[in-house]
Amino acid sequence: MPISDEWSFPEGTIYLNHGSFGPSPRCVREARNAWTEKLERQPMDFFLRQMESELDHAAEKLGQLIGAEGNDLLFCDNATVAMNIVADSFPLQPGDEVLFTNQEYGAVMRIWRRACDRSQAKIVVQPLPRPIISAEQQVAALMAGVTERTKLIVVSHITSQTAVIFPIEAICREAAKRGVKVCVDGPHALAMVEMNLRRLGCDFYCASCHKWLSAPFGSGFLYVAKRYQQLLSPPVMSWGGSVAGRPAHWQDEFRWLGTRDPAPFLAVPSAIEFLDRFGCETFREQTHELAKYARQRISELTGLEPAMPDSREWYGSMIALPLPPTEAPNQGIRDQLQTPLWEKFGIEVPIIHWHGERLIRVSCHLYSTREHIDRLIEALRDFGIGRS
């Protein structure tokens, strides 16, 4: 069976937006459903005697993939929930500063704006130069925004709008030299790039498992360095939880947030096993080559230069490329062309307006093909995009 058959897209669909909502392969959906069925058969036995040890196992399996200990991880619904936990718990005083690049995700900015409003702290947004020349250029530009009042840097591992892989290890290293903590927004990094959180040196890492790992929707995690684990409070206060015979642990308060189905978390190992069957590095190479092909074809079509070098150092399975400007009205940050591409050609791909740039962001996964990119090019031509 071709690996693309693991997905169940409607006939005629070209799905180039795994970066926003990454559907699970069939085997992962089946695993999720099996966990729900196990819960439904005997809820008391499952919740009281099985769930916590199963969550521990799932966290250990995830930790092996990302270079972290399972007991340093919290499962949560997505990166947004993880970021809210950090923002609601991180100690800020009036006049403190939280530093961002100008490429951070809008929801993350809203989360921290609320936290800073509550504490009378200040958000500082540091522009990063485009086009990108080097990692040193990007790190130096960000560090130029650090002052004696900077307490925390919130930075993407891979940006959402521009699809750039930031030199995150160097950022963490330079921040540590200045005594500044780092919270990494990493929903796009899991599976797309190799991760080792022990080596990375960040203080907090927020991620979604439903994107490139293709775990079920409703699965994400928060990594917290041991020195800050007692700092955090759960987003919902309930009974907490503890495994019989185990000392109270920082994760306990987050384990029981009221009755909910943990199946998305428990199916994460199945998503990891699926990717392992194909080969993580093979997945990264294959999807990067498709993104590289998209870069070549779209750049040839438009005559516009991408803002990042042509290297896996800067982009992986997803790439954002400039389109010619348009005077047509937009739908918020989304371009007016996005819906017609779907309605006329069955192509699902985001076209974004960001800081005066019009970007098309192409995501490639195991079901993606060169033919999909070629058909996107034909569709863009049909809508009048391309050099005459």
PDB file of C-alpha atoms in Angstrom, residues 41-164:
ATOM      1  CA  ARG A  41     -15.297  -0.082  28.277  1.00  0.00           C
ATOM      2  CA  GLN A  42     -14.350   0.421  31.943  1.00  0.00           C
ATOM      3  CA  PRO A  43     -13.809   4.083  32.880  1.00  0.00           C
ATOM      4  CA  MET A  44     -13.126   3.484  36.578  1.00  0.00           C
ATOM      5  CA  ASP A  45     -10.420   0.923  35.921  1.00  0.00           C
ATOM      6  CA  PHE A  46      -8.875   3.082  33.208  1.00  0.00           C
ATOM      7  CA  PHE A  47      -8.834   6.395  35.094  1.00  0.00           C
ATOM      8  CA  LEU A  48      -7.931   5.000  38.519  1.00  0.00           C
ATOM      9  CA  ARG A  49      -5.497   2.203  37.690  1.00  0.00           C
ATOM     10  CA  GLN A  50      -4.133   2.590  34.170  1.00  0.00           C
ATOM     11  CA  MET A  51      -4.089   6.168  32.906  1.00  0.00           C
ATOM     12  CA  GLU A  52      -1.161   7.596  34.839  1.00  0.00           C
ATOM     13  CA  SER A  53       1.260   4.791  34.047  1.00  0.00           C
ATOM     14  CA  GLU A  54       0.199   4.921  30.380  1.00  0.00           C
ATOM     15  CA  LEU A  55       0.809   8.679  30.302  1.00  0.00           C
ATOM     16  CA  ASP A  56       4.246   8.088  31.842  1.00  0.00           C
ATOM     17  CA  HIS A  57       5.030   5.578  29.092  1.00  0.00           C
ATOM     18  CA  ALA A  58       3.874   7.985  26.368  1.00  0.00           C
ATOM     19  CA  ALA A  59       5.961  10.808  27.848  1.00  0.00           C
ATOM     20  CA  GLU A  60       9.051   8.582  27.960  1.00  0.00           C
ATOM     21  CA  LYS A  61       8.555   7.645  24.310  1.00  0.00           C
ATOM     22  CA  LEU A  62       8.191  11.313  23.337  1.00  0.00           C
ATOM     23  CA  GLY A  63      11.227  12.207  25.439  1.00  0.00           C
ATOM     24  CA  GLN A  64      13.363   9.721  23.526  1.00  0.00           C
ATOM     25  CA  LEU A  65      12.454  11.491  20.289  1.00  0.00           C
ATOM     26  CA  ILE A  66      13.219  15.011  21.505  1.00  0.00           C
ATOM     27  CA  GLY A  67      16.172  14.442  23.836  1.00  0.00           C
ATOM     28  CA  ALA A  68      14.370  14.991  27.133  1.00  0.00           C
ATOM     29  CA  GLU A  69      13.355  12.994  30.169  1.00  0.00           C
ATOM     30  CA  GLY A  70       9.708  12.038  30.289  1.00  0.00           C
ATOM     31  CA  ASN A  71       9.343  13.533  33.757  1.00  0.00           C
ATOM     32  CA  ASP A  72      10.325  16.941  32.372  1.00  0.00           C
ATOM     33  CA  LEU A  73       7.324  16.935  29.999  1.00  0.00           C
ATOM     34  CA  LEU A  74       3.662  17.791  30.361  1.00  0.00           C
ATOM     35  CA  PHE A  75       1.096  16.669  27.853  1.00  0.00           C
ATOM     36  CA  CYS A  76      -1.327  19.440  26.946  1.00  0.00           C
ATOM     37  CA  ASP A  77      -3.768  20.034  24.117  1.00  0.00           C
ATOM     38  CA  ASN A  78      -1.421  22.077  21.922  1.00  0.00           C
ATOM     39  CA  ALA A  79       1.381  24.631  21.935  1.00  0.00           C
ATOM     40  CA  THR A  80      -1.100  27.419  22.689  1.00  0.00           C
ATOM     41  CA  VAL A  81      -2.131  25.801  25.973  1.00  0.00           C
ATOM     42  CA  ALA A  82       1.524  25.185  26.818  1.00  0.00           C
ATOM     43  CA  MET A  83       2.399  28.829  26.169  1.00  0.00           C
ATOM     44  CA  ASN A  84      -0.499  29.996  28.340  1.00  0.00           C
ATOM     45  CA  ILE A  85       0.782  27.859  31.224  1.00  0.00           C
ATOM     46  CA  VAL A  86       4.190  29.525  31.009  1.00  0.00           C
ATOM     47  CA  ALA A  87       2.778  33.040  30.602  1.00  0.00           C
ATOM     48  CA  ASP A  88       0.376  32.628  33.520  1.00  0.00           C
ATOM     49  CA  SER A  89       3.146  31.352  35.807  1.00  0.00           C
ATOM     50  CA  PHE A  90       6.306  33.235  34.847  1.00  0.00           C
ATOM     51  CA  PRO A  91       7.115  35.875  37.504  1.00  0.00           C
ATOM     52  CA  LEU A  92       7.098  39.368  36.021  1.00  0.00           C
ATOM     53  CA  GLN A  93       7.337  42.655  37.886  1.00  0.00           C
ATOM     54  CA  PRO A  94       6.391  46.178  36.780  1.00  0.00           C
ATOM     55  CA  GLY A  95       8.996  47.402  34.301  1.00  0.00           C
ATOM     56  CA  ASP A  96      10.309  43.947  33.378  1.00  0.00           C
ATOM     57  CA  GLU A  97      10.689  43.277  29.656  1.00  0.00           C
ATOM     58  CA  VAL A  98       9.763  40.252  27.551  1.00  0.00           C
ATOM     59  CA  LEU A  99      11.585  40.211  24.213  1.00  0.00           C
ATOM     60  CA  PHE A 100      10.162  38.907  20.921  1.00  0.00           C
ATOM     61  CA  THR A 101      11.258  38.932  17.306  1.00  0.00           C
ATOM     62  CA  ASN A 102       8.961  40.582  14.781  1.00  0.00           C
ATOM     63  CA  GLN A 103       8.193  37.122  13.348  1.00  0.00           C
ATOM     64  CA  GLU A 104       6.339  35.605  16.304  1.00  0.00           C
ATOM     65  CA  TYR A 105       2.928  33.996  16.019  1.00  0.00           C
ATOM     66  CA  GLY A 106       0.007  36.348  16.616  1.00  0.00           C
ATOM     67  CA  ALA A 107      -1.651  34.173  19.260  1.00  0.00           C
ATOM     68  CA  VAL A 108       1.614  34.005  21.214  1.00  0.00           C
ATOM     69  CA  MET A 109       1.850  37.784  21.187  1.00  0.00           C
ATOM     70  CA  ARG A 110      -1.714  38.024  22.520  1.00  0.00           C
ATOM     71  CA  ILE A 111      -0.942  35.536  25.315  1.00  0.00           C
ATOM     72  CA  TRP A 112       2.053  37.511  26.516  1.00  0.00           C
ATOM     73  CA  ARG A 113       0.382  40.877  26.025  1.00  0.00           C
ATOM     74  CA  ARG A 114      -2.241  39.795  28.540  1.00  0.00           C
ATOM     75  CA  ALA A 115       0.414  38.513  30.954  1.00  0.00           C
ATOM     76  CA  CYS A 116       2.405  41.740  30.659  1.00  0.00           C
ATOM     77  CA  ASP A 117      -0.695  43.896  31.092  1.00  0.00           C
ATOM     78  CA  ARG A 118      -1.469  42.081  34.337  1.00  0.00           C
ATOM     79  CA  SER A 119       2.029  42.542  35.736  1.00  0.00           C
ATOM     80  CA  GLN A 120       2.744  45.957  34.176  1.00  0.00           C
ATOM     81  CA  ALA A 121       5.678  44.435  32.333  1.00  0.00           C
ATOM     82  CA  LYS A 122       6.631  45.544  28.826  1.00  0.00           C
ATOM     83  CA  ILE A 123       6.642  43.717  25.497  1.00  0.00           C
ATOM     84  CA  VAL A 124       9.638  44.547  23.300  1.00  0.00           C
ATOM     85  CA  VAL A 125       9.584  43.510  19.631  1.00  0.00           C
ATOM     86  CA  GLN A 126      12.969  43.311  17.936  1.00  0.00           C
ATOM     87  CA  PRO A 127      13.000  43.345  14.109  1.00  0.00           C
ATOM     88  CA  LEU A 128      15.210  40.766  12.412  1.00  0.00           C
ATOM     89  CA  PRO A 129      16.786  41.600   9.052  1.00  0.00           C
ATOM     90  CA  ARG A 130      15.449  40.144   5.805  1.00  0.00           C
ATOM     91  CA  PRO A 131      16.822  38.743   3.608  1.00  0.00           C
ATOM     92  CA  ILE A 132      18.723  36.412   5.903  1.00  0.00           C
ATOM     93  CA  ILE A 133      22.487  36.344   5.449  1.00  0.00           C
ATOM     94  CA  SER A 134      23.766  34.274   8.371  1.00  0.00           C
ATOM     95  CA  ALA A 135      22.930  32.859  11.790  1.00  0.00           C
ATOM     96  CA  GLU A 136      25.290  35.374  13.348  1.00  0.00           C
ATOM     97  CA  GLN A 137      23.327  38.206  11.726  1.00  0.00           C
ATOM     98  CA  GLN A 138      20.029  36.937  13.131  1.00  0.00           C
ATOM     99  CA  VAL A 139      21.310  36.221  16.649  1.00  0.00           C
ATOM    100  CA  ALA A 140      23.097  39.572  16.905  1.00  0.00           C
ATOM    101  CA  ALA A 141      19.961  41.410  15.786  1.00  0.00           C
ATOM    102  CA  LEU A 142      17.845  39.700  18.444  1.00  0.00           C
ATOM    103  CA  MET A 143      20.397  40.185  21.221  1.00  0.00           C
ATOM    104  CA  ALA A 144      20.520  43.891  20.397  1.00  0.00           C
ATOM    105  CA  GLY A 145      17.073  44.062  21.982  1.00  0.00           C
ATOM    106  CA  VAL A 146      18.235  42.709  25.357  1.00  0.00           C
ATOM    107  CA  THR A 147      18.473  45.261  28.169  1.00  0.00           C
ATOM    108  CA  GLU A 148      19.066  45.014  31.907  1.00  0.00           C
ATOM    109  CA  ARG A 149      15.281  44.730  32.280  1.00  0.00           C
ATOM    110  CA  THR A 150      14.888  41.749  29.931  1.00  0.00           C
ATOM    111  CA  LYS A 151      13.696  38.719  31.898  1.00  0.00           C
ATOM    112  CA  LEU A 152      12.564  36.397  29.116  1.00  0.00           C
ATOM    113  CA  ILE A 153      12.950  35.877  25.372  1.00  0.00           C
ATOM    114  CA  VAL A 154       9.987  34.221  23.634  1.00  0.00           C
ATOM    115  CA  VAL A 155      11.132  32.995  20.232  1.00  0.00           C
ATOM    116  CA  SER A 156      10.003  30.560  17.543  1.00  0.00           C
ATOM    117  CA  HIS A 157      12.066  27.519  16.685  1.00  0.00           C
ATOM    118  CA  ILE A 158      10.464  27.626  13.226  1.00  0.00           C
ATOM    119  CA  THR A 159       8.383  30.678  12.428  1.00  0.00           C
ATOM    120  CA  SER A 160       4.784  30.285  11.307  1.00  0.00           C
ATOM    121  CA  GLN A 161       4.389  33.059   8.736  1.00  0.00           C
ATOM    122  CA  THR A 162       7.894  33.011   7.252  1.00  0.00           C
ATOM    123  CA  ALA A 163       8.742  29.301   7.822  1.00  0.00           C
ATOM    124  CA  VAL A 164      12.300  30.133   8.902  1.00  0.00           C
TER     125      VAL A 164
END
